[in-house]
PDB file of C-alpha atoms in Angstrom:
ATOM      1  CA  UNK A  21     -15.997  31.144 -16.440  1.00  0.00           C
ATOM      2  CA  UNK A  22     -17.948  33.414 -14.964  1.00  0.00           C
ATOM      3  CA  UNK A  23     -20.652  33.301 -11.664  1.00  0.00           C
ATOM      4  CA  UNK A  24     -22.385  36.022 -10.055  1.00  0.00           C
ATOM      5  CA  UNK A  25     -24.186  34.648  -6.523  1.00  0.00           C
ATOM      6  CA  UNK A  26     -26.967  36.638  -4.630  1.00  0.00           C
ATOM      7  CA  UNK A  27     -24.610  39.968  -5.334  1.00  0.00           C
ATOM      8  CA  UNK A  28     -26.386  42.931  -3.572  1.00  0.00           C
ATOM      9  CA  UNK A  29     -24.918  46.805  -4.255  1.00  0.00           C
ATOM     10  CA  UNK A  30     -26.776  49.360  -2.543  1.00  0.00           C
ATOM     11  CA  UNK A  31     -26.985  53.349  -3.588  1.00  0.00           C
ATOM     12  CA  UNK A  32     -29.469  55.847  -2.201  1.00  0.00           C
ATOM     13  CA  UNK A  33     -31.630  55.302  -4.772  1.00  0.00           C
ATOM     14  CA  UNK A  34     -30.932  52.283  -6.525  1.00  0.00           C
ATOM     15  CA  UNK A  35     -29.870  48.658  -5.540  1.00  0.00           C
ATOM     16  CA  UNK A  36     -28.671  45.996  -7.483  1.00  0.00           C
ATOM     17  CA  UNK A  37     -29.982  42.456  -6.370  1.00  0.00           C
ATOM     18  CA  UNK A  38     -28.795  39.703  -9.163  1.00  0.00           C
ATOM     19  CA  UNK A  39     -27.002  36.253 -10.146  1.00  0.00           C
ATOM     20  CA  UNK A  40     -25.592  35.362 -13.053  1.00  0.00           C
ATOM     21  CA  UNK A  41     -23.541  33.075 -15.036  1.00  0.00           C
ATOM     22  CA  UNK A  42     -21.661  32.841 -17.551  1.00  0.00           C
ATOM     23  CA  UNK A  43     -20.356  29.506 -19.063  1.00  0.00           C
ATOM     24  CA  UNK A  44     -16.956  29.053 -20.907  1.00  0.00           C
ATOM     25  CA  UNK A  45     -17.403  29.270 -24.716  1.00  0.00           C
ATOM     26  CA  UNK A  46     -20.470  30.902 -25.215  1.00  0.00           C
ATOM     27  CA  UNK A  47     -21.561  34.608 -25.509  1.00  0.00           C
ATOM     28  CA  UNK A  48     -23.792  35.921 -22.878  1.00  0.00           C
ATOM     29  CA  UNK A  49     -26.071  39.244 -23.869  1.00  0.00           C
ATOM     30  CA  UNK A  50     -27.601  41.540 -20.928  1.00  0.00           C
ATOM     31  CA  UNK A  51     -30.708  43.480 -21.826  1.00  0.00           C
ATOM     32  CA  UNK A  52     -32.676  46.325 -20.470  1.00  0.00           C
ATOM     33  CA  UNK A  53     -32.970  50.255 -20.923  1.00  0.00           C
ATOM     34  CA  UNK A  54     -30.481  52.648 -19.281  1.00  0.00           C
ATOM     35  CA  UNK A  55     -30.215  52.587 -15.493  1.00  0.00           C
ATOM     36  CA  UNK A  56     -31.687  48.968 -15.275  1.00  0.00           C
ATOM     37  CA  UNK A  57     -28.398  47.758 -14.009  1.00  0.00           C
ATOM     38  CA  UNK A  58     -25.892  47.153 -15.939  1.00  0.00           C
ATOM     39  CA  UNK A  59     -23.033  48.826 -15.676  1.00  0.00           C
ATOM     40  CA  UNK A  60     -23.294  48.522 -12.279  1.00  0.00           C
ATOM     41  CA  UNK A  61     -23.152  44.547 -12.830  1.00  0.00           C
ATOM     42  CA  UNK A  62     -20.517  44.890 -14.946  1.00  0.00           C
ATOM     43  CA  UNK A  63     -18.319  46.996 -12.334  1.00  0.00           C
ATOM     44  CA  UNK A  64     -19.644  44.374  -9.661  1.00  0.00           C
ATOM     45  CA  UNK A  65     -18.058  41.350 -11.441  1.00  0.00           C
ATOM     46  CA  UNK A  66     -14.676  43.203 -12.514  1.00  0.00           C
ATOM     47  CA  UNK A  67     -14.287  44.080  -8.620  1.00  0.00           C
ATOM     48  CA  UNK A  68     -14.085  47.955  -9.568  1.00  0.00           C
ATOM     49  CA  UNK A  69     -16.965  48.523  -7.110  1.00  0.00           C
ATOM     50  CA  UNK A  70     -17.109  46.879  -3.406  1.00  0.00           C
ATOM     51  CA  UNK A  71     -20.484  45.198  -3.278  1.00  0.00           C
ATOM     52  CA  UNK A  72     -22.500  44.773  -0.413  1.00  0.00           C
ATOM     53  CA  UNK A  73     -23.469  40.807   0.005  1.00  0.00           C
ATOM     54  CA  UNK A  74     -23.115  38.289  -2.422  1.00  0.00           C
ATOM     55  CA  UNK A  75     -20.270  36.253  -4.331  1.00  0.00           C
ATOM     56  CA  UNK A  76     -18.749  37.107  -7.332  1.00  0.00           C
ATOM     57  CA  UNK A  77     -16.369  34.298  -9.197  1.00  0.00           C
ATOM     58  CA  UNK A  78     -14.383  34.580 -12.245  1.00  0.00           C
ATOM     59  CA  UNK A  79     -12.224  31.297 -14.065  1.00  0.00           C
ATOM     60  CA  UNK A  80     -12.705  29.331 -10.395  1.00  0.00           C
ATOM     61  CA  UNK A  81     -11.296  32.065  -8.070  1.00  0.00           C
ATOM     62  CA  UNK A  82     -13.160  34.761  -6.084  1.00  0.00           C
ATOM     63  CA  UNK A  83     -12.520  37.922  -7.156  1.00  0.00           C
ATOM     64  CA  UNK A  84     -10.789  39.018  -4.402  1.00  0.00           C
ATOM     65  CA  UNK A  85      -8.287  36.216  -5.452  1.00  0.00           C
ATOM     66  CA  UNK A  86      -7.461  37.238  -8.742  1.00  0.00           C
ATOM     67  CA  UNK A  87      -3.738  38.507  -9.931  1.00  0.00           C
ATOM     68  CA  UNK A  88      -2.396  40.534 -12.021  1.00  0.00           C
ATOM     69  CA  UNK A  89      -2.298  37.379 -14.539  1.00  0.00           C
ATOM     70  CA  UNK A  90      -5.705  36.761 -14.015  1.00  0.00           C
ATOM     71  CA  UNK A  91      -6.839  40.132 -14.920  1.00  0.00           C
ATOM     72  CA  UNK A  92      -4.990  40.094 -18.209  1.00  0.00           C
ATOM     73  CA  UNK A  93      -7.117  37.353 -19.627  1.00  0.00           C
ATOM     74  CA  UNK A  94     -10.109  40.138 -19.477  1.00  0.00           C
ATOM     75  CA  UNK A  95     -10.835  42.365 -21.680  1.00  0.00           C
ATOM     76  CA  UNK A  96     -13.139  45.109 -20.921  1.00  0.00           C
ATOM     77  CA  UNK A  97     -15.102  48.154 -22.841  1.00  0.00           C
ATOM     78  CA  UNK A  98     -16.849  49.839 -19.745  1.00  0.00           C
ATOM     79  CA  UNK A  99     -19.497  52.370 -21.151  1.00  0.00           C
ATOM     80  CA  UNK A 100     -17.506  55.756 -19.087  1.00  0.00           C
ATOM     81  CA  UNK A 101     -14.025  54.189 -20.262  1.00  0.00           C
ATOM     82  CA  UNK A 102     -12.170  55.904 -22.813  1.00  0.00           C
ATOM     83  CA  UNK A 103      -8.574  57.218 -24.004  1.00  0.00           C
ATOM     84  CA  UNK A 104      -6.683  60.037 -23.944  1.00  0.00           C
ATOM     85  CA  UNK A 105      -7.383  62.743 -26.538  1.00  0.00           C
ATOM     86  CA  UNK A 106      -4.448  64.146 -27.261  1.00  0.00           C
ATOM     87  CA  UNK A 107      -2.552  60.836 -27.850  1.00  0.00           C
ATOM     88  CA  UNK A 108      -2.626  58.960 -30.970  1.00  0.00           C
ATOM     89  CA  UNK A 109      -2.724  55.132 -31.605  1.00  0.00           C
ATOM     90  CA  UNK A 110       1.062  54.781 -32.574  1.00  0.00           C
ATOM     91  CA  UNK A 111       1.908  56.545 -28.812  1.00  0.00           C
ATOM     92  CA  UNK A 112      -0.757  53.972 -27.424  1.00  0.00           C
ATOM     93  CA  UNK A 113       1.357  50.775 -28.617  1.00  0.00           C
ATOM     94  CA  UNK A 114       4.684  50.997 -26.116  1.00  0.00           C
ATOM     95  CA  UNK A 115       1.781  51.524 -23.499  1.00  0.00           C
ATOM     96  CA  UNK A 116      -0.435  48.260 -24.164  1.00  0.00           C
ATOM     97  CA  UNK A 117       3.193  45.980 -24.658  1.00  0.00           C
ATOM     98  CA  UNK A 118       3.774  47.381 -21.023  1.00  0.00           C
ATOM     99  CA  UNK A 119       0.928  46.669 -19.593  1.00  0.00           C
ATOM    100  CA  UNK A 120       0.293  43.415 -21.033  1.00  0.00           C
ATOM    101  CA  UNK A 121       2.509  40.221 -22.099  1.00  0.00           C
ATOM    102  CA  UNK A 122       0.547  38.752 -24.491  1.00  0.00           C
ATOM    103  CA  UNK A 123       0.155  41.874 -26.765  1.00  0.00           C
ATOM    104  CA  UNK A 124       0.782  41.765 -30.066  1.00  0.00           C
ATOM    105  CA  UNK A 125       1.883  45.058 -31.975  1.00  0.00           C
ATOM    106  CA  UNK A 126       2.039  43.946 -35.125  1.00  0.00           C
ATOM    107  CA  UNK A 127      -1.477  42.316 -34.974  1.00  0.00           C
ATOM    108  CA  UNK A 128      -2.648  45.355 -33.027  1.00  0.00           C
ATOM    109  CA  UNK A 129      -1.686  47.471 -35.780  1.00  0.00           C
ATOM    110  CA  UNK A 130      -2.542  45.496 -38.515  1.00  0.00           C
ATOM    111  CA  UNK A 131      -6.473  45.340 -37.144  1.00  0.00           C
ATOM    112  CA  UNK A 132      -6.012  49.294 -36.567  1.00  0.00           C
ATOM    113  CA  UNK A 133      -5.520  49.727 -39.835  1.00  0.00           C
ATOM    114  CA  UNK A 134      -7.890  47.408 -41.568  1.00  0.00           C
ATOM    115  CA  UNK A 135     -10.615  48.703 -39.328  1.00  0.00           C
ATOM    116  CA  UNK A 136      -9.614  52.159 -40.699  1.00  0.00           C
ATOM    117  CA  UNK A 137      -7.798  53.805 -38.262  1.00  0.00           C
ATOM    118  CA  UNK A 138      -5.210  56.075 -38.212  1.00  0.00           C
ATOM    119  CA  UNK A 139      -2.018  55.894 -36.822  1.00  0.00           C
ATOM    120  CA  UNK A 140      -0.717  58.823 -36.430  1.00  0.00           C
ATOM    121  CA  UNK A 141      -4.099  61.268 -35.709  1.00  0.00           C
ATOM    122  CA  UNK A 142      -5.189  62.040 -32.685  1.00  0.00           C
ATOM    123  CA  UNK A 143      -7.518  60.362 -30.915  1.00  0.00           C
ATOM    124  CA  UNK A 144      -9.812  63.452 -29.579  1.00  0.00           C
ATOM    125  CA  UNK A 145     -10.403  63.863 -33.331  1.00  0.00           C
ATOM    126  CA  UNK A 146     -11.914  60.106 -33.844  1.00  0.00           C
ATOM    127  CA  UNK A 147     -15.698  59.620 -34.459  1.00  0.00           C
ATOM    128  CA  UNK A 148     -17.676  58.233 -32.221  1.00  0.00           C
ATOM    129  CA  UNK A 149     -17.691  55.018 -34.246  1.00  0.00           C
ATOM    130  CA  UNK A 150     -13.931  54.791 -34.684  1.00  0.00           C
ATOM    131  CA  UNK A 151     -13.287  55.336 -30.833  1.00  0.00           C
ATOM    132  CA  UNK A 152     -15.423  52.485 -29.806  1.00  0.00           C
ATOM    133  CA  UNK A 153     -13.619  50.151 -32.285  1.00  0.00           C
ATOM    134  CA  UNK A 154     -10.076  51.284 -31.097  1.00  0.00           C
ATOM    135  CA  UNK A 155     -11.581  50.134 -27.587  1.00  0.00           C
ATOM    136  CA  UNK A 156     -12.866  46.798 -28.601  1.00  0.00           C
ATOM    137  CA  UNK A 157      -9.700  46.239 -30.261  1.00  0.00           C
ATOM    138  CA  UNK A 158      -7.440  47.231 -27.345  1.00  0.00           C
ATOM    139  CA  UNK A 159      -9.728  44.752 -25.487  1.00  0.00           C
ATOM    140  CA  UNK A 160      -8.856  41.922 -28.206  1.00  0.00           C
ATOM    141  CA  UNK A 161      -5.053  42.985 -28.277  1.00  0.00           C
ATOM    142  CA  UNK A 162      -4.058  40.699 -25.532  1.00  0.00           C
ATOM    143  CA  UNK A 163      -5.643  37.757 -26.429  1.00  0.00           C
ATOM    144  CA  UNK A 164      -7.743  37.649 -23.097  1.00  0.00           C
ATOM    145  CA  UNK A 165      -9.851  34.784 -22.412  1.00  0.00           C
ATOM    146  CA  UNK A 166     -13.107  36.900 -21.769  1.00  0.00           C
ATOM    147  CA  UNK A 167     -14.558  40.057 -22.662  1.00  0.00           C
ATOM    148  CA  UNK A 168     -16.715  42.346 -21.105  1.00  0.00           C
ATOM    149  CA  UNK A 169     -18.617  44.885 -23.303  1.00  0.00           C
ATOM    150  CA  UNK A 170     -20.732  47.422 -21.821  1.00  0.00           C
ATOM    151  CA  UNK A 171     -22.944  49.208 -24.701  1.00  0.00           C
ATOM    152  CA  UNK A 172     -20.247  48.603 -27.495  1.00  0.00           C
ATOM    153  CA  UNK A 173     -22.564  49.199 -29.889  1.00  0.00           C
ATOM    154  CA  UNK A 174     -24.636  52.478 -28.356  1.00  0.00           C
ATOM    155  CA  UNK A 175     -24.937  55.533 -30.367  1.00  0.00           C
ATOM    156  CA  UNK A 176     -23.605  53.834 -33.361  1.00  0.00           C
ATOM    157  CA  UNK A 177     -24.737  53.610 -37.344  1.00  0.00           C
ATOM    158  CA  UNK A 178     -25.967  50.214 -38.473  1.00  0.00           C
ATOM    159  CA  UNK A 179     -22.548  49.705 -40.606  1.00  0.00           C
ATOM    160  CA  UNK A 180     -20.199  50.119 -37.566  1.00  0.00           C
ATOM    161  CA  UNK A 181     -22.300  48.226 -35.426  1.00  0.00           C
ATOM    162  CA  UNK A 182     -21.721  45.574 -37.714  1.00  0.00           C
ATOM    163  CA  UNK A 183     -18.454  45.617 -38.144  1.00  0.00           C
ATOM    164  CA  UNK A 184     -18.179  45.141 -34.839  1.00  0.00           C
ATOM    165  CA  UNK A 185     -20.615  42.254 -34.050  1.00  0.00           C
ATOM    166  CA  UNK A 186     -17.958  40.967 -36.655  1.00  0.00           C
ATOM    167  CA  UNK A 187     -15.144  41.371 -34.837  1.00  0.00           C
ATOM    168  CA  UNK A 188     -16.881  39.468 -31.739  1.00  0.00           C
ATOM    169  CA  UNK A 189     -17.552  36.668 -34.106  1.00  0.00           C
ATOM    170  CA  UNK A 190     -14.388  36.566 -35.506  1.00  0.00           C
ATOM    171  CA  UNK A 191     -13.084  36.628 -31.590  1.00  0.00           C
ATOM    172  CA  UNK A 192     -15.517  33.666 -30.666  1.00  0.00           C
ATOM    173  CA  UNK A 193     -13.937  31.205 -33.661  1.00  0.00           C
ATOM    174  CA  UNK A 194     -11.089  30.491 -31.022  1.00  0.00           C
ATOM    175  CA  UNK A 195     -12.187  27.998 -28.531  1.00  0.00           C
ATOM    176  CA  UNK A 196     -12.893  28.509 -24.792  1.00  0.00           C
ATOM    177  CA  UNK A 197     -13.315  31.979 -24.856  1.00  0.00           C
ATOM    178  CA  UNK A 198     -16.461  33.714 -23.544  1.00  0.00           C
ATOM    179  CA  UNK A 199     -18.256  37.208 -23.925  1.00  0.00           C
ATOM    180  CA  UNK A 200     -20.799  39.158 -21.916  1.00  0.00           C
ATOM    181  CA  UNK A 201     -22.263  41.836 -23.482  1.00  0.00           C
ATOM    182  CA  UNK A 202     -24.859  44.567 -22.361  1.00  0.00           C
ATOM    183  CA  UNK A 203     -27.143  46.399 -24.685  1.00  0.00           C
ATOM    184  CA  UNK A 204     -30.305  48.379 -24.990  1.00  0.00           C
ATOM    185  CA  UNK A 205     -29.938  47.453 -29.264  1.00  0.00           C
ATOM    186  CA  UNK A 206     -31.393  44.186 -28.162  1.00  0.00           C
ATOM    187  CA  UNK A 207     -31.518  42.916 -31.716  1.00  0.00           C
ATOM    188  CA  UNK A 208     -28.282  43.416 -31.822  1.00  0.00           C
ATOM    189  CA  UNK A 209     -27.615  40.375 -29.571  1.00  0.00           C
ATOM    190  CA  UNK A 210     -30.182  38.399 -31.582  1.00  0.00           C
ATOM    191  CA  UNK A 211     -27.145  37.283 -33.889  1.00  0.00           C
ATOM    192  CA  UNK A 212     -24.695  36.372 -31.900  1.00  0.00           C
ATOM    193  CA  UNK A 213     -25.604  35.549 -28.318  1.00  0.00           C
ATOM    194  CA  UNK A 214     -26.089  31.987 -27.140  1.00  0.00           C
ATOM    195  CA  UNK A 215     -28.431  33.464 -23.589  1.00  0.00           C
ATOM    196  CA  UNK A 216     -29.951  36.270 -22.738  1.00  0.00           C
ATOM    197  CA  UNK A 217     -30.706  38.039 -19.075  1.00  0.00           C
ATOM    198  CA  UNK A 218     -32.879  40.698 -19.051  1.00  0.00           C
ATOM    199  CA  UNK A 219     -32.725  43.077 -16.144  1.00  0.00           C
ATOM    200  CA  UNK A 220     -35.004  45.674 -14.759  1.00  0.00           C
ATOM    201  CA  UNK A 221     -34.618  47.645 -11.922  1.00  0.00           C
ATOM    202  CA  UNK A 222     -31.143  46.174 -10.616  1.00  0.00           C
ATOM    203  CA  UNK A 223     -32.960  42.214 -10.658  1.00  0.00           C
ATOM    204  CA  UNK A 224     -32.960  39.782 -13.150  1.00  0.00           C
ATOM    205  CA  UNK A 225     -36.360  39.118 -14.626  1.00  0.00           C
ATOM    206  CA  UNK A 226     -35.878  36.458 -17.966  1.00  0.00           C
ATOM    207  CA  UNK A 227     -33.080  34.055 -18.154  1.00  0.00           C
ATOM    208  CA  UNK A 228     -33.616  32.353 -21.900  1.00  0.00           C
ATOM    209  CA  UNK A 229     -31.131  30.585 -24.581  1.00  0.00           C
ATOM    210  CA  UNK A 230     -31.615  32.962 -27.544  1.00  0.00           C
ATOM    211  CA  UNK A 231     -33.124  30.138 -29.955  1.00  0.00           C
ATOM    212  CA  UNK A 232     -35.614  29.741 -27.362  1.00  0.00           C
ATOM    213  CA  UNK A 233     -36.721  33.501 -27.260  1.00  0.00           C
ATOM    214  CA  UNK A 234     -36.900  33.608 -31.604  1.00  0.00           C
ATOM    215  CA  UNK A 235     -38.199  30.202 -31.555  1.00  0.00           C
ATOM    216  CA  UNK A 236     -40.764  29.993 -28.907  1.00  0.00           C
ATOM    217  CA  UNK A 237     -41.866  33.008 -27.314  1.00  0.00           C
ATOM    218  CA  UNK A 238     -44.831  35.090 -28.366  1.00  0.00           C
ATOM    219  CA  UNK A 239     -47.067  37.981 -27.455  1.00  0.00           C
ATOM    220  CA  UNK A 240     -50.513  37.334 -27.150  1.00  0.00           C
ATOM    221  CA  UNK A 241     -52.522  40.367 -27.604  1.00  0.00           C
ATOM    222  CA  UNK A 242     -56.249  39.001 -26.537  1.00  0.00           C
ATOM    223  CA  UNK A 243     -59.652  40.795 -25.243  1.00  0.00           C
ATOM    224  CA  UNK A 244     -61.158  40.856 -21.862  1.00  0.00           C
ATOM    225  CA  UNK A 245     -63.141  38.092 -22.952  1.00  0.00           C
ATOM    226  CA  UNK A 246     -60.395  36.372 -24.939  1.00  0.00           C
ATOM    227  CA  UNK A 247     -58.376  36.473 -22.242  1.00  0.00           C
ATOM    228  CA  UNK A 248     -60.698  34.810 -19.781  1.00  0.00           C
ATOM    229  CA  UNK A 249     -61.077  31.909 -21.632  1.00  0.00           C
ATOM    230  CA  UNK A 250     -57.377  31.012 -22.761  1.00  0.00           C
ATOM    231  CA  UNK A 251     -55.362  28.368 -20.971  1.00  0.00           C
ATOM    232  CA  UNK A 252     -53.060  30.067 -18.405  1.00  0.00           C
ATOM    233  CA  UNK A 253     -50.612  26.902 -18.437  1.00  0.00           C
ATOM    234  CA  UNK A 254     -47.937  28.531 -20.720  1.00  0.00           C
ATOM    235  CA  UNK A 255     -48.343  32.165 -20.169  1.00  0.00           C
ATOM    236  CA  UNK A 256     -45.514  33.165 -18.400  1.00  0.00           C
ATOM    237  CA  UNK A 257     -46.422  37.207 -18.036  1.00  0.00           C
ATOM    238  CA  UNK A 258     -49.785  39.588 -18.598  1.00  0.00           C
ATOM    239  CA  UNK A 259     -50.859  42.996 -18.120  1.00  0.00           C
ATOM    240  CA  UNK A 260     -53.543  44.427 -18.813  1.00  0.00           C
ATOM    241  CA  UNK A 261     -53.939  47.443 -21.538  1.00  0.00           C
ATOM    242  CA  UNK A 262     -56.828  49.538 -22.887  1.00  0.00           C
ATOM    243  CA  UNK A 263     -58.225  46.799 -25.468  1.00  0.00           C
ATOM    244  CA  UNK A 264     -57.443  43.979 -23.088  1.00  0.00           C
ATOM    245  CA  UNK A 265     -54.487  42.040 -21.949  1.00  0.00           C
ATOM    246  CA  UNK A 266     -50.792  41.671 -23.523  1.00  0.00           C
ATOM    247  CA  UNK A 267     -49.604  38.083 -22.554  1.00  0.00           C
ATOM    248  CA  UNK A 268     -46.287  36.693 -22.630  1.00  0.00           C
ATOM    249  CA  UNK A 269     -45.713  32.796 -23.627  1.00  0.00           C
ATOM    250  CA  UNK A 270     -42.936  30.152 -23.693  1.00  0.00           C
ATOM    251  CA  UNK A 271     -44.912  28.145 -26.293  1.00  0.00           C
ATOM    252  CA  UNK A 272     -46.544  30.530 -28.999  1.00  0.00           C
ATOM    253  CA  UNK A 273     -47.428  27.346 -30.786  1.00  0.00           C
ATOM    254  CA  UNK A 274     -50.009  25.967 -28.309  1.00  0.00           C
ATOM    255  CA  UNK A 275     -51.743  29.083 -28.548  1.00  0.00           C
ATOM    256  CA  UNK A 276     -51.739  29.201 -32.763  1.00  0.00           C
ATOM    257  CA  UNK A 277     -53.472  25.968 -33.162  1.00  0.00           C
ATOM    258  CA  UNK A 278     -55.546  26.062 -30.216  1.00  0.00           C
ATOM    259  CA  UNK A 279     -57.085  29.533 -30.196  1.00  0.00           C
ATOM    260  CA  UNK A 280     -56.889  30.935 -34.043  1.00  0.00           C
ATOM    261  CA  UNK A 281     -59.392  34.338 -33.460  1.00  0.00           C
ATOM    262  CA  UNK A 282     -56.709  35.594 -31.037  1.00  0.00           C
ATOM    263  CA  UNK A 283     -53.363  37.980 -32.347  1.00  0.00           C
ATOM    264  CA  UNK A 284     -50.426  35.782 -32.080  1.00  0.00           C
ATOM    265  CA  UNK A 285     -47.222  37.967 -32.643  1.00  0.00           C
ATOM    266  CA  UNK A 286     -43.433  36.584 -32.776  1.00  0.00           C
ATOM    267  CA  UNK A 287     -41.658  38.095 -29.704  1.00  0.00           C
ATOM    268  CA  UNK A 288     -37.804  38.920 -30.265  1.00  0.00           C
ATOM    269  CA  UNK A 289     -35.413  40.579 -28.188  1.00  0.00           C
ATOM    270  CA  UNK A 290     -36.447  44.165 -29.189  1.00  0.00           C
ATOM    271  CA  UNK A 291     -40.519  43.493 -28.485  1.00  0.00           C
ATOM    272  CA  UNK A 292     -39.671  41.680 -25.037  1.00  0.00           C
ATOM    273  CA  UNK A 293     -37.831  44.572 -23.573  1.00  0.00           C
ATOM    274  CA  UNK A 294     -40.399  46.896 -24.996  1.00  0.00           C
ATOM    275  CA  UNK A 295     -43.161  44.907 -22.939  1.00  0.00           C
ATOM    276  CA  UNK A 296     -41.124  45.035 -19.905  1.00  0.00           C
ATOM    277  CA  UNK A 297     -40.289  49.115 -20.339  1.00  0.00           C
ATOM    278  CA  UNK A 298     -43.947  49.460 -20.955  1.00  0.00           C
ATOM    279  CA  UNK A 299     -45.484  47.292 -18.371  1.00  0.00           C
ATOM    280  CA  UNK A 300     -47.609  48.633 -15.566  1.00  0.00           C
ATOM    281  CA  UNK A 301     -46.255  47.601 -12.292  1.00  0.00           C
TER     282      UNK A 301
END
């Protein structure tokens, strides 16, 4: 649905140097801590930036190619995106049925008010939570094909956050849809993405289905001496700390059964962005 090719953006200080993919019907996650890159991926593939080299592809067109019917069959939460403050929900509806044809007003309204929003206040005086879940439902109003959250979930309680991983799961039930979604709450992805991409410094650095990462990746935490005798053949990243070396592996397993006096730990989303925030380059 989706394909990002060799796409280069270049700012004074920062450049963004990545590909990327994502396939129809499954939920994509990108990790890594603010000002890694994403957002500025994000814009990138929606075409609301001009990038610099590269190829950027969305449902078999370039995205120079895409029309106005195209772009309805996105929907988008963009981290600096937001609505007016003064307006309320009910003078948002005749907007949305302008600006798209698929919009639905009744479900619209119906999800507004089961998520507990209301109708008639205005928007300025929303929490933080019940802003972001007018936005993901304004992206699910038009029943687009793909959405594109940046950070839906930042700065939010655990309960809201929920509800809304809910709502993406509930969105995901219709076939041939897709999702990419950005976050720093890694473990927030743990649940419902189908990949991962971690990226650091504008490149990607891990490309790995989800399972794989809970089911098969470790941290090996091992001495000087440890270290220097364990089989290199599955460790996929080290770096070397105070007591040692941290090591990162593709088959935690191997190293269990083969090499019990060394710390073994299960390495989820949360731990392997850690490693890479902490790691001494």
């Amino acid at each position: 649905m989706v394909k990002l090719e060799n796409v280069k953006k270049q700012y004074k200080d920062f450049c963004l140097e990545c590909s990327f993919e994502i396939p129809t019907g499954q939920v994509t996650g990108i990790i890594g801590r603010n000002g890694a890159g994403k957002t500025t991926a994000f814009k990138a593939m929606l075409g609301l930036i001009k990038i610099d080299g590269g190829t950027v592809g969305l449902f078999g067109k370039n995205i120079r190619d895409l029309t106005a019917k195209d772009r309805e069959r996105i929907g988008v939460v963009l981290a600096d995106s937001g609505f007016g403050g003064y307006l309320t929900i009910k003078d948002y509806v005749p907007m949305l049925a302008a600006m798209y044809h698929d919009f639905s007003k009744e479900k619209f309204v119906s999800e507004c008010e089961r998520m507990g929003l209301p109708l008639k206040k205005k928007i300025k005086e929303f929490s933080t939570g019940m802003k972001r879940k007018l936005q993901i439902l304004t992206a699910l109003s038009h029943n687009a094909d793909l959405l594109v959250l940046d950070e839906p979930t930042a700065g939010l309680d655990v309960i809201v956050r929920d509800e809304i991983l809910e709502m993406l799961q509930e969105y995901m039930e219709t076939e041939e849809r897709s999702i990419l979604i950005s976050s720093h709450i890694s473990s927030d992805l743990e649940g419902i993405c189908d990949d991962v991409y971690m990226i650091d410094k504008g490149r990607i650095v891990m490309h790995e289905d989800t399972d794989v990462i809970l089911g098969s990746y470790g941290l090996i935490k091992a001495t000087r001496s440890q270290f220097e005798k364990l089989d290199k053949a599955y460790i996929i990243d080290s770096f070397e700390e105070e007591f040692g070396y941290n090591c990162i592996t593709n088959q935690k397993q191997f190293y269990v059964e083969n090499y019990p006096d060394v710390v073994v730990e299960n390495c989820g989303l949360d731990l392997m962005m850690r490693i890479q925030n902490n790691k001494k380059h």
